[in-house]
Coordinates of C-alpha atoms in Angstrom, one line a residue:
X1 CA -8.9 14.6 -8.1
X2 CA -11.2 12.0 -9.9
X3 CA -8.4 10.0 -10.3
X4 CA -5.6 9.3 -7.5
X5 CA -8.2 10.0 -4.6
X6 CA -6.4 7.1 -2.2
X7 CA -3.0 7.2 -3.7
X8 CA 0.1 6.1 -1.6
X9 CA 2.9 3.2 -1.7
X10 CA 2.1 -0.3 -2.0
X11 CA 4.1 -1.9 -0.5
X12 CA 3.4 -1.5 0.6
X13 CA 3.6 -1.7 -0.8
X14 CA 5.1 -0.1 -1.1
X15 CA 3.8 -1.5 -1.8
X16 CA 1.2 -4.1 -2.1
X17 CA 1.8 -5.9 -5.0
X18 CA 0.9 -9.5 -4.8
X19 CA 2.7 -12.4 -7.1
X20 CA 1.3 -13.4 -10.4
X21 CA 3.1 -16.8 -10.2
X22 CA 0.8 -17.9 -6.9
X23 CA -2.8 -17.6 -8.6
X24 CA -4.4 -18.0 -12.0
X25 CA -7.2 -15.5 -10.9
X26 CA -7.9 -12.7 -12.9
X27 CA -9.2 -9.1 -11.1
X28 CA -12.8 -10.3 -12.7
X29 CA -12.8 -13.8 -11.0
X30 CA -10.7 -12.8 -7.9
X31 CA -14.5 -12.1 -6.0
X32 CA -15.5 -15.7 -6.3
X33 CA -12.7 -17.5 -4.0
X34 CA -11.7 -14.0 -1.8
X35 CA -14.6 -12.6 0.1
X36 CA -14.3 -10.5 2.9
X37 CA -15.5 -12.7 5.8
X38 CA -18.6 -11.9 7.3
X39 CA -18.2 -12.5 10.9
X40 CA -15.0 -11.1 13.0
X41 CA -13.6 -13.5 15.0
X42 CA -15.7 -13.8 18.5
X43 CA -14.1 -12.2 21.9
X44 CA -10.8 -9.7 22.4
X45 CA -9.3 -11.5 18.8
X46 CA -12.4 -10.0 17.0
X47 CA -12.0 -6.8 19.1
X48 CA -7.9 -6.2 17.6
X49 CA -9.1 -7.5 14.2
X50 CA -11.3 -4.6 14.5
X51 CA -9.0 -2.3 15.4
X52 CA -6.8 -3.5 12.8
X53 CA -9.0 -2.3 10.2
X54 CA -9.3 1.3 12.4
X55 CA -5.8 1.8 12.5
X56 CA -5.4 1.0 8.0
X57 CA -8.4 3.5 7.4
X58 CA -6.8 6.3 9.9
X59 CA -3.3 5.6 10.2
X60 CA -1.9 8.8 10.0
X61 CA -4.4 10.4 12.9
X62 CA -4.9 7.2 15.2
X63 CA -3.6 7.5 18.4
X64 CA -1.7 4.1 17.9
X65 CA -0.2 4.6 14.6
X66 CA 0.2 8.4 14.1
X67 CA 3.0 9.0 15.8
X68 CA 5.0 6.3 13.2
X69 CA 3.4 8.1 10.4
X70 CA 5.8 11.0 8.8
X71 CA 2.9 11.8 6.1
X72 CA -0.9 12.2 5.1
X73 CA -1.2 9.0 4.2
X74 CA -3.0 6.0 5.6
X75 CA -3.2 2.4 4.8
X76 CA -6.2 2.7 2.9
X77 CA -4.5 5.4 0.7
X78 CA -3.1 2.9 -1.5
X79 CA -5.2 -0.3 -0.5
X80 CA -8.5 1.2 -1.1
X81 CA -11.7 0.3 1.2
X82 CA -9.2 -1.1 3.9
X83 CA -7.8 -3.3 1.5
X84 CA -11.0 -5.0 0.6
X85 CA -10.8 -3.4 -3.0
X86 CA -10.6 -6.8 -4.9
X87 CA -8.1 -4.9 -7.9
X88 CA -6.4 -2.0 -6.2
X89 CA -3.9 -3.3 -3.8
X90 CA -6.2 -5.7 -2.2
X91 CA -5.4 -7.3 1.3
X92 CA -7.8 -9.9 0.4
X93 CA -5.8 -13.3 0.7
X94 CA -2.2 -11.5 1.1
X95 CA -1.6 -13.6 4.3
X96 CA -1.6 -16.8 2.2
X97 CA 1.9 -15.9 1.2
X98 CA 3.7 -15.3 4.1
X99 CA 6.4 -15.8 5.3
X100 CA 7.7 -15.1 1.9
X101 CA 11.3 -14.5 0.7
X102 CA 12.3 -11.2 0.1
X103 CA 14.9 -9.9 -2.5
X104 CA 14.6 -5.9 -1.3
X105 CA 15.9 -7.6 2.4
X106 CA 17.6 -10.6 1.1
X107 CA 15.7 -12.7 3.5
X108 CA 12.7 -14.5 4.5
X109 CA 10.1 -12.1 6.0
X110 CA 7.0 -12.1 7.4
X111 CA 3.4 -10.4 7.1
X112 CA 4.2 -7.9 10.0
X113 CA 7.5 -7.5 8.3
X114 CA 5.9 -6.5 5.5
X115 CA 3.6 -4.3 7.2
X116 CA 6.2 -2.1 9.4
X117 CA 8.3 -1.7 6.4
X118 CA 5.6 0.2 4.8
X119 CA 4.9 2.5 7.5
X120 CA 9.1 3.5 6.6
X121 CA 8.9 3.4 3.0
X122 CA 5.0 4.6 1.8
X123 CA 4.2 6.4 5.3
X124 CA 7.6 7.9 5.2
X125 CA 7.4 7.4 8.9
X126 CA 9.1 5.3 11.8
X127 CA 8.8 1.7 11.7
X128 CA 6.5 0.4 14.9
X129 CA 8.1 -2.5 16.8
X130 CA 7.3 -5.7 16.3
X131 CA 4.4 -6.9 18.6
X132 CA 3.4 -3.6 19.5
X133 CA -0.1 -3.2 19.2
X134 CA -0.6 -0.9 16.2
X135 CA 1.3 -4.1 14.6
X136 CA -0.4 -6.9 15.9
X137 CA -4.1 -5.2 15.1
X138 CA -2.7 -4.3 11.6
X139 CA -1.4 -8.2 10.4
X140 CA -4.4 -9.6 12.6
X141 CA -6.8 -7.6 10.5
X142 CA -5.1 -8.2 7.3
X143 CA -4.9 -11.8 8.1
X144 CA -8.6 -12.1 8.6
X145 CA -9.2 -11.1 5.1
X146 CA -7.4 -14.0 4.1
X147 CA -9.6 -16.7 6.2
X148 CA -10.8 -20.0 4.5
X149 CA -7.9 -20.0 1.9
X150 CA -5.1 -22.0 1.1
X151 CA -1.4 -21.3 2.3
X152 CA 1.0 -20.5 -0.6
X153 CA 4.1 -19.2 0.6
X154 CA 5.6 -17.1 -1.9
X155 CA 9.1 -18.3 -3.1
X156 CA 9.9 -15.6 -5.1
X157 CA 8.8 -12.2 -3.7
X158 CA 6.3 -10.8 -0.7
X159 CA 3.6 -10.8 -2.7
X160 CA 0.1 -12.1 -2.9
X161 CA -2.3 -14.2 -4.9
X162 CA -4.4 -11.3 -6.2
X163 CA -1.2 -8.9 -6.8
X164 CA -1.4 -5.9 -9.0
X165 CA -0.5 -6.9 -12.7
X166 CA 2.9 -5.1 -14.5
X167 CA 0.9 -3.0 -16.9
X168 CA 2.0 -4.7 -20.9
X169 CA 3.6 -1.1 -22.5
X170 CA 6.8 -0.3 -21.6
X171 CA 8.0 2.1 -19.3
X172 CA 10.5 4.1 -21.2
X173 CA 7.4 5.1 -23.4
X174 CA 6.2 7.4 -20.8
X175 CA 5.1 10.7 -22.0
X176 CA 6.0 13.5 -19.0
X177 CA 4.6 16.4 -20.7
X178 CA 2.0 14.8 -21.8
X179 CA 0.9 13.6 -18.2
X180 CA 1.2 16.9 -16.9
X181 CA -1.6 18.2 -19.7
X182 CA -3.7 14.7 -18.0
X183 CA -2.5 15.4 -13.9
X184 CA -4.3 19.0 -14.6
X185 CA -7.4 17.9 -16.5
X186 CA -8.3 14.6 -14.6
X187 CA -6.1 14.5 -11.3
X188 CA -6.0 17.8 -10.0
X189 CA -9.3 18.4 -8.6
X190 CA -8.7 16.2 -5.8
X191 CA -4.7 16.1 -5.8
X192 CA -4.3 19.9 -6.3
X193 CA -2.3 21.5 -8.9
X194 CA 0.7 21.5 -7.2
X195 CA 0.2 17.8 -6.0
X196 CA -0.1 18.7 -2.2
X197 CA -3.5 17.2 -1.9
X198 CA -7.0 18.7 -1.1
X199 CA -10.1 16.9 1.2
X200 CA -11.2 14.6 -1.7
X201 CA -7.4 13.2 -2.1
X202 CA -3.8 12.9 -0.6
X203 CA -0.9 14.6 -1.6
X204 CA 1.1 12.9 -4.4
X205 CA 4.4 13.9 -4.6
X206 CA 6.2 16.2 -1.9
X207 CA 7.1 16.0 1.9
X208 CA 3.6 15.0 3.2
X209 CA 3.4 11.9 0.0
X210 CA 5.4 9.1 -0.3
X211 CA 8.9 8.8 0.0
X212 CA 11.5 7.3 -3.0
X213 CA 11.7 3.7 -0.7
X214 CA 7.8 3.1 -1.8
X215 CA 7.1 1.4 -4.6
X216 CA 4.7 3.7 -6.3
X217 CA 7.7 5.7 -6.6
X218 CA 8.7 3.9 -9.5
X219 CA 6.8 5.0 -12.7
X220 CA 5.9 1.3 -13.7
X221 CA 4.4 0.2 -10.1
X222 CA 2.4 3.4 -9.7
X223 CA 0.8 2.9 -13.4
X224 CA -0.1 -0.3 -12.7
X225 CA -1.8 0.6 -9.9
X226 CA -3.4 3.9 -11.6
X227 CA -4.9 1.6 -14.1
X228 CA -6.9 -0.4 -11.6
X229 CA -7.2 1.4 -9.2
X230 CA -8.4 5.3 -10.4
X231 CA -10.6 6.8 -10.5
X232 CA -12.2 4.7 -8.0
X233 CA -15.4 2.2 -8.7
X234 CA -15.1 3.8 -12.2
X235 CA -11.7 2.6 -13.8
X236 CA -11.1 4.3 -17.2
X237 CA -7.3 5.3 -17.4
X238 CA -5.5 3.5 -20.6
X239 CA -2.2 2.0 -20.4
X240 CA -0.4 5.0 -21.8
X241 CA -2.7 7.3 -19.7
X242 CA -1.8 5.6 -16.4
X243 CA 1.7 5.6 -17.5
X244 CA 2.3 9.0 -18.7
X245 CA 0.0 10.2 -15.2
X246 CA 2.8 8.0 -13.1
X247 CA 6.1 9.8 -14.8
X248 CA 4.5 13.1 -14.4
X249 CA 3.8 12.6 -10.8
X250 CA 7.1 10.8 -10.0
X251 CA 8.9 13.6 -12.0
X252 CA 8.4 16.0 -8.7
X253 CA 10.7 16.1 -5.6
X254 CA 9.5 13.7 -2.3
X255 CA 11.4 12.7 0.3
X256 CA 14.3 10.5 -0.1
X257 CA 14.2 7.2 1.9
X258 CA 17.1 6.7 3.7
X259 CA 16.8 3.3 5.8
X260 CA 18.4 4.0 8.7
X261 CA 16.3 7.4 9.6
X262 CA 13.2 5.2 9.9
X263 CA 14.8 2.6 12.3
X264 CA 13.8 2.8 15.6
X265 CA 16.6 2.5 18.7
X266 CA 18.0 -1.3 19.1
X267 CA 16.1 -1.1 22.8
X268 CA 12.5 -0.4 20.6
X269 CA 12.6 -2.8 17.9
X270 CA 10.3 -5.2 19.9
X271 CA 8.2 -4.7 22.1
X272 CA 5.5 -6.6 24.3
X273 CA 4.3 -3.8 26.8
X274 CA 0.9 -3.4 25.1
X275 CA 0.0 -0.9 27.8
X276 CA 2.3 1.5 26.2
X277 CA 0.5 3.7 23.4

């Protein structure tokens, strides 16, 4: 499809929405203070920063992450060109706000927290335990993108400086039908007709997508992120477009998230036996 090729959670998600209270910058200006950094840190860090960035761009076949990955999603699905997309779900200064307080948890998280839970929610897989590698490599890579700027720890919710903005029109204006008459003209080529994906784009709705725990699941989040994000390097979708698009494709079945089938046992919540794969 020309238009969701990439599509998955936010959050992280899931997901991935960064804070509008922590920055002034607008997606035009957001290139001028986040860069992606052009060096990787020298010796092994540079090496699992490295990594990091295999693991978001092939989550869902890498030999560390795939086996937490209940999808055909990766990282990069949602958080286009590894997260270094400066509008669509960027990673670029995310790490600025963490730890950050959390109303979904009800608690003070941090980065890595935020990372596993996508890997449950928009992955629809298990969450990896904390310091495992796939982890580490992931929030190591992630935090890279954010080197050279300031901390601000995010008060309010997970989010970053360069968050996806809550599109103006409302969503109980959403148009079903008529985003089924858009998913067919503009989307399908590269989702598939029945939404199950093709090469040039992953599935978006149905057991291999996104589960109803990701934030894309909701019809505002996922237009927001349609309007920035698709069709990619050529952004044309109006609000009503993206929002009409987002019900029709949230109007399908997925699979429901039920927390505690994406828990690992107590004994695998942590981990730090990197020699285990």
């Amino acid at each position: 499809m020309r238009y969701f090729r990439g599509i998955a959670f936010f959050f992280l998600l899931t997901g991935c929405y960064l804070l509008s209270t922590l920055a002034a910058e607008t997606p035009d200006t957001i290139g001028d203070q986040y860069k992606v950094p052009a060096e990787y840190p020298p010796s092994e860090l540079g090496e699992i920063v490295k990594l990091g960035k295999e693991i978001v761009e092939q989550t869902n076949v890498h030999p560390l992450s795939k086996d937490y990955v209940g999808n055909s999603l990766t990282c990069s699905s949602c958080h286009l060109k590894a997260g270094t997309d400066p509008r669509a779900a960027t990673f670029l200064g995310i790490a600025t706000a963490y730890p950050a307080w959390s109303p979904r948890e009800k608690r003070v998280i941090t980065l890595e927290d935020r990372v596993l839970n996508c890997f449950m929610r928009s992955q629809n897989g298990m969450r990896p335990p904390l310091g495992s590698k796939v982890s580490t490599a992931i929030t190591a890579y992630i935090t890279w993108l954010s080197s050279g700027n300031a901390i601000r720890m995010n008060h309010e919710k997970p989010l970053g400086p360069n968050h996806v903005r809550p599109l103006k029109i409302k969503p109980e204006l959403a148009n079903v039908q008529r985003g089924a008459t858009l998913y067919v003209n503009q989307c399908a080529d590269c989702h598939g007709d029945e939404g199950t994906g093709t090469e040039e784009g992953p599935p978006v709705w149905g057991e291999k997508s996104f589960n109803t725990g990701a934030g894309l699941s909701h019809n505002d989040k996922l237009a927001a992120w349609l309007k920035v994000a698709m069709p990619p390097d050529d952004t044309n979708l109006s609000e009503q477009d993206a929002l009409d698009i987002a019900a029709y494709i949230n109007s399908h079945e997925r699979p429901r998230f039920i927390l505690k089938e994406h828990l690992p046992a107590v004994e695998r919540l942590g981990t730090y036996d990197w020699q285990e794969k």
